[in-house]
Amino acid sequence: MKNDDKIKKEGTVTESLPDGFFRVKIDEDDSEVLAHLAGKLRIYKIKILAGDRVTVEMTPYDKKRGRIIFRKK
């Protein structure tokens, strides 16, 4: 899949789940996405807590799942 096909949206983490999964509420359409941490966030042990602002990357095929690629400051 090319980088042009991926959808990037911003949201807020609402819940932390086991095994590095998170529930993220997307700002634009008030939907919730099940997201996991991207590789660099996991490698450098970036902590994500409920209430953090994040950027989520999704595919056009499944809008209910994604991966967290950036944590806002």
mmCIF file of N, CA and C in Angstrom:
data_model
loop_
_atom_site.group_PDB
_atom_site.id
_atom_site.type_symbol
_atom_site.label_atom_id
_atom_site.label_comp_id
_atom_site.label_asym_id
_atom_site.label_seq_id
_atom_site.Cartn_x
_atom_site.Cartn_y
_atom_site.Cartn_z
ATOM 1 N N MET A 1 0.836 -1.170 0.000
ATOM 2 C CA MET A 1 0.000 0.000 0.000
ATOM 3 C C MET A 1 0.885 1.238 0.000
ATOM 4 N N LYS A 2 0.548 2.192 -0.834
ATOM 5 C CA LYS A 2 1.316 3.425 -0.925
ATOM 6 C C LYS A 2 0.961 4.358 0.224
ATOM 7 N N ASN A 3 1.849 5.297 0.511
ATOM 8 C CA ASN A 3 1.582 6.269 1.578
ATOM 9 C C ASN A 3 0.427 7.185 1.222
ATOM 10 N N ASP A 4 0.144 7.360 -0.078
ATOM 11 C CA ASP A 4 -0.965 8.224 -0.487
ATOM 12 C C ASP A 4 -2.313 7.637 -0.096
ATOM 13 N N ASP A 5 -2.397 6.319 0.009
ATOM 14 C CA ASP A 5 -3.665 5.660 0.305
ATOM 15 C C ASP A 5 -4.042 5.712 1.777
ATOM 16 N N LYS A 6 -3.076 5.952 2.645
ATOM 17 C CA LYS A 6 -3.341 5.942 4.085
ATOM 18 C C LYS A 6 -4.043 7.226 4.517
ATOM 19 N N ILE A 7 -4.947 7.090 5.477
ATOM 20 C CA ILE A 7 -5.715 8.219 5.995
ATOM 21 C C ILE A 7 -5.164 8.577 7.368
ATOM 22 N N LYS A 8 -4.820 9.846 7.560
ATOM 23 C CA LYS A 8 -4.319 10.318 8.853
ATOM 24 C C LYS A 8 -5.370 11.221 9.481
ATOM 25 N N LYS A 9 -5.713 10.920 10.739
ATOM 26 C CA LYS A 9 -6.683 11.720 11.483
ATOM 27 C C LYS A 9 -6.169 11.932 12.892
ATOM 28 N N GLU A 10 -6.636 12.998 13.509
ATOM 29 C CA GLU A 10 -6.245 13.300 14.884
ATOM 30 C C GLU A 10 -7.376 12.936 15.829
ATOM 31 N N GLY A 11 -6.986 12.584 17.054
ATOM 32 C CA GLY A 11 -7.981 12.217 18.038
ATOM 33 C C GLY A 11 -7.410 12.227 19.437
ATOM 34 N N THR A 12 -8.237 11.774 20.377
ATOM 35 C CA THR A 12 -7.879 11.739 21.785
ATOM 36 C C THR A 12 -8.005 10.305 22.288
ATOM 37 N N VAL A 13 -7.017 9.855 23.029
ATOM 38 C CA VAL A 13 -7.047 8.509 23.606
ATOM 39 C C VAL A 13 -8.067 8.501 24.738
ATOM 40 N N THR A 14 -9.020 7.575 24.656
ATOM 41 C CA THR A 14 -10.052 7.491 25.689
ATOM 42 C C THR A 14 -9.813 6.343 26.664
ATOM 43 N N GLU A 15 -9.143 5.284 26.188
ATOM 44 C CA GLU A 15 -8.969 4.111 27.041
ATOM 45 C C GLU A 15 -7.696 3.371 26.639
ATOM 46 N N SER A 16 -6.974 2.883 27.625
ATOM 47 C CA SER A 16 -5.800 2.062 27.388
ATOM 48 C C SER A 16 -6.180 0.607 27.605
ATOM 49 N N LEU A 17 -5.891 -0.237 26.624
ATOM 50 C CA LEU A 17 -6.232 -1.651 26.677
ATOM 51 C C LEU A 17 -4.949 -2.482 26.783
ATOM 52 N N PRO A 18 -5.049 -3.758 27.120
ATOM 53 C CA PRO A 18 -3.851 -4.593 27.221
ATOM 54 C C PRO A 18 -3.151 -4.773 25.864
ATOM 55 N N ASP A 19 -1.880 -5.147 25.925
ATOM 56 C CA ASP A 19 -1.056 -5.477 24.759
ATOM 57 C C ASP A 19 -0.823 -4.299 23.821
ATOM 58 N N GLY A 20 -0.795 -3.093 24.351
ATOM 59 C CA GLY A 20 -0.465 -1.929 23.532
ATOM 60 C C GLY A 20 -1.573 -1.430 22.632
ATOM 61 N N PHE A 21 -2.809 -1.773 22.943
ATOM 62 C CA PHE A 21 -3.953 -1.278 22.179
ATOM 63 C C PHE A 21 -4.610 -0.121 22.915
ATOM 64 N N PHE A 22 -5.236 0.771 22.153
ATOM 65 C CA PHE A 22 -5.883 1.954 22.715
ATOM 66 C C PHE A 22 -7.175 2.228 21.968
ATOM 67 N N ARG A 23 -8.133 2.821 22.669
ATOM 68 C CA ARG A 23 -9.333 3.340 22.025
ATOM 69 C C ARG A 23 -9.111 4.828 21.806
ATOM 70 N N VAL A 24 -9.302 5.271 20.571
ATOM 71 C CA VAL A 24 -9.066 6.667 20.205
ATOM 72 C C VAL A 24 -10.344 7.236 19.629
ATOM 73 N N LYS A 25 -10.783 8.371 20.171
ATOM 74 C CA LYS A 25 -11.955 9.061 19.655
ATOM 75 C C LYS A 25 -11.489 10.078 18.610
ATOM 76 N N ILE A 26 -11.939 9.888 17.379
ATOM 77 C CA ILE A 26 -11.551 10.757 16.271
ATOM 78 C C ILE A 26 -12.336 12.061 16.360
ATOM 79 N N ASP A 27 -11.655 13.194 16.145
ATOM 80 C CA ASP A 27 -12.279 14.508 16.298
ATOM 81 C C ASP A 27 -13.319 14.803 15.229
ATOM 82 N N GLU A 28 -13.045 14.459 13.991
ATOM 83 C CA GLU A 28 -13.883 14.879 12.872
ATOM 84 C C GLU A 28 -15.292 14.295 12.893
ATOM 85 N N ASP A 29 -15.402 12.995 13.147
ATOM 86 C CA ASP A 29 -16.709 12.348 13.017
ATOM 87 C C ASP A 29 -17.183 11.642 14.280
ATOM 88 N N ASP A 30 -16.562 11.903 15.412
ATOM 89 C CA ASP A 30 -16.957 11.347 16.712
ATOM 90 C C ASP A 30 -17.053 9.821 16.709
ATOM 91 N N SER A 31 -16.223 9.155 15.918
ATOM 92 C CA SER A 31 -16.196 7.699 15.942
ATOM 93 C C SER A 31 -15.014 7.236 16.788
ATOM 94 N N GLU A 32 -15.043 5.980 17.210
ATOM 95 C CA GLU A 32 -13.957 5.422 17.993
ATOM 96 C C GLU A 32 -13.211 4.394 17.164
ATOM 97 N N VAL A 33 -11.899 4.390 17.308
ATOM 98 C CA VAL A 33 -11.017 3.514 16.551
ATOM 99 C C VAL A 33 -10.197 2.694 17.537
ATOM 100 N N LEU A 34 -9.998 1.423 17.232
ATOM 101 C CA LEU A 34 -9.095 0.577 17.999
ATOM 102 C C LEU A 34 -7.725 0.712 17.360
ATOM 103 N N ALA A 35 -6.755 1.239 18.100
ATOM 104 C CA ALA A 35 -5.441 1.538 17.528
ATOM 105 C C ALA A 35 -4.333 0.881 18.342
ATOM 106 N N HIS A 36 -3.251 0.528 17.651
ATOM 107 C CA HIS A 36 -2.064 -0.001 18.316
ATOM 108 C C HIS A 36 -0.898 0.948 18.046
ATOM 109 N N LEU A 37 0.180 0.770 18.778
ATOM 110 C CA LEU A 37 1.336 1.646 18.637
ATOM 111 C C LEU A 37 2.154 1.280 17.406
ATOM 112 N N ALA A 38 2.633 2.297 16.708
ATOM 113 C CA ALA A 38 3.529 2.080 15.574
ATOM 114 C C ALA A 38 4.895 1.648 16.108
ATOM 115 N N GLY A 39 5.742 1.169 15.230
ATOM 116 C CA GLY A 39 7.032 0.596 15.603
ATOM 117 C C GLY A 39 7.942 1.516 16.385
ATOM 118 N N LYS A 40 8.140 2.760 15.909
ATOM 119 C CA LYS A 40 9.068 3.671 16.579
ATOM 120 C C LYS A 40 8.569 4.056 17.971
ATOM 121 N N LEU A 41 7.248 4.185 18.147
ATOM 122 C CA LEU A 41 6.713 4.494 19.473
ATOM 123 C C LEU A 41 6.961 3.336 20.430
ATOM 124 N N ARG A 42 6.887 2.133 19.927
ATOM 125 C CA ARG A 42 7.114 0.959 20.763
ATOM 126 C C ARG A 42 8.607 0.786 21.065
ATOM 127 N N ILE A 43 9.449 1.015 20.066
ATOM 128 C CA ILE A 43 10.887 0.835 20.247
ATOM 129 C C ILE A 43 11.444 1.813 21.279
ATOM 130 N N TYR A 44 11.050 3.093 21.156
ATOM 131 C CA TYR A 44 11.568 4.114 22.069
ATOM 132 C C TYR A 44 10.749 4.257 23.351
ATOM 133 N N LYS A 45 9.805 3.351 23.562
ATOM 134 C CA LYS A 45 9.002 3.277 24.786
ATOM 135 C C LYS A 45 8.312 4.599 25.116
ATOM 136 N N ILE A 46 7.654 5.175 24.110
ATOM 137 C CA ILE A 46 6.879 6.404 24.305
ATOM 138 C C ILE A 46 5.594 6.031 25.038
ATOM 139 N N LYS A 47 5.346 6.666 26.161
ATOM 140 C CA LYS A 47 4.167 6.363 26.970
ATOM 141 C C LYS A 47 2.956 7.119 26.442
ATOM 142 N N ILE A 48 1.856 6.422 26.302
ATOM 143 C CA ILE A 48 0.590 7.009 25.875
ATOM 144 C C ILE A 48 -0.412 6.777 27.000
ATOM 145 N N LEU A 49 -1.064 7.847 27.436
ATOM 146 C CA LEU A 49 -2.054 7.763 28.505
ATOM 147 C C LEU A 49 -3.400 8.261 28.008
ATOM 148 N N ALA A 50 -4.449 7.941 28.759
ATOM 149 C CA ALA A 50 -5.782 8.443 28.414
ATOM 150 C C ALA A 50 -5.771 9.963 28.481
ATOM 151 N N GLY A 51 -6.350 10.586 27.473
ATOM 152 C CA GLY A 51 -6.385 12.040 27.402
ATOM 153 C C GLY A 51 -5.327 12.628 26.490
ATOM 154 N N ASP A 52 -4.371 11.831 26.027
ATOM 155 C CA ASP A 52 -3.326 12.319 25.122
ATOM 156 C C ASP A 52 -3.896 12.551 23.726
ATOM 157 N N ARG A 53 -3.378 13.579 23.055
ATOM 158 C CA ARG A 53 -3.735 13.855 21.666
ATOM 159 C C ARG A 53 -2.773 13.071 20.779
ATOM 160 N N VAL A 54 -3.305 12.332 19.804
ATOM 161 C CA VAL A 54 -2.488 11.494 18.943
ATOM 162 C C VAL A 54 -2.929 11.631 17.484
ATOM 163 N N THR A 55 -2.041 11.209 16.588
ATOM 164 C CA THR A 55 -2.368 11.100 15.175
ATOM 165 C C THR A 55 -2.478 9.615 14.846
ATOM 166 N N VAL A 56 -3.587 9.234 14.214
ATOM 167 C CA VAL A 56 -3.859 7.840 13.891
ATOM 168 C C VAL A 56 -3.834 7.665 12.376
ATOM 169 N N GLU A 57 -3.198 6.602 11.927
ATOM 170 C CA GLU A 57 -3.121 6.284 10.509
ATOM 171 C C GLU A 57 -4.002 5.066 10.245
ATOM 172 N N MET A 58 -4.901 5.184 9.248
ATOM 173 C CA MET A 58 -5.829 4.100 8.930
ATOM 174 C C MET A 58 -5.784 3.794 7.440
ATOM 175 N N THR A 59 -6.236 2.606 7.080
ATOM 176 C CA THR A 59 -6.359 2.261 5.672
ATOM 177 C C THR A 59 -7.785 2.556 5.223
ATOM 178 N N PRO A 60 -7.999 2.741 3.938
ATOM 179 C CA PRO A 60 -9.375 2.964 3.467
ATOM 180 C C PRO A 60 -10.250 1.714 3.560
ATOM 181 N N TYR A 61 -9.643 0.548 3.805
ATOM 182 C CA TYR A 61 -10.396 -0.696 3.850
ATOM 183 C C TYR A 61 -11.097 -0.918 5.177
ATOM 184 N N ASP A 62 -10.460 -0.507 6.285
ATOM 185 C CA ASP A 62 -11.020 -0.742 7.618
ATOM 186 C C ASP A 62 -10.903 0.544 8.429
ATOM 187 N N LYS A 63 -12.014 1.237 8.612
ATOM 188 C CA LYS A 63 -12.012 2.526 9.308
ATOM 189 C C LYS A 63 -12.149 2.374 10.818
ATOM 190 N N LYS A 64 -12.250 1.143 11.317
ATOM 191 C CA LYS A 64 -12.399 0.902 12.746
ATOM 192 C C LYS A 64 -11.086 0.549 13.427
ATOM 193 N N ARG A 65 -10.023 0.360 12.654
ATOM 194 C CA ARG A 65 -8.719 0.008 13.200
ATOM 195 C C ARG A 65 -7.662 0.939 12.634
ATOM 196 N N GLY A 66 -6.619 1.137 13.410
ATOM 197 C CA GLY A 66 -5.545 2.004 12.943
ATOM 198 C C GLY A 66 -4.308 1.826 13.794
ATOM 199 N N ARG A 67 -3.330 2.700 13.562
ATOM 200 C CA ARG A 67 -2.122 2.667 14.375
ATOM 201 C C ARG A 67 -1.724 4.085 14.736
ATOM 202 N N ILE A 68 -1.268 4.239 15.952
ATOM 203 C CA ILE A 68 -0.864 5.551 16.460
ATOM 204 C C ILE A 68 0.547 5.819 15.957
ATOM 205 N N ILE A 69 0.715 6.921 15.208
ATOM 206 C CA ILE A 69 2.031 7.218 14.646
ATOM 207 C C ILE A 69 2.679 8.441 15.269
ATOM 208 N N PHE A 70 1.922 9.238 16.034
ATOM 209 C CA PHE A 70 2.498 10.442 16.617
ATOM 210 C C PHE A 70 1.716 10.844 17.855
ATOM 211 N N ARG A 71 2.428 11.265 18.898
ATOM 212 C CA ARG A 71 1.809 11.778 20.130
ATOM 213 C C ARG A 71 2.071 13.264 20.213
ATOM 214 N N LYS A 72 1.005 14.051 20.322
ATOM 215 C CA LYS A 72 1.131 15.507 20.404
ATOM 216 C C LYS A 72 1.647 15.904 21.778
ATOM 217 N N LYS A 73 2.303 17.037 21.843
ATOM 218 C CA LYS A 73 2.824 17.524 23.121
ATOM 219 C C LYS A 73 1.838 18.417 23.802
#
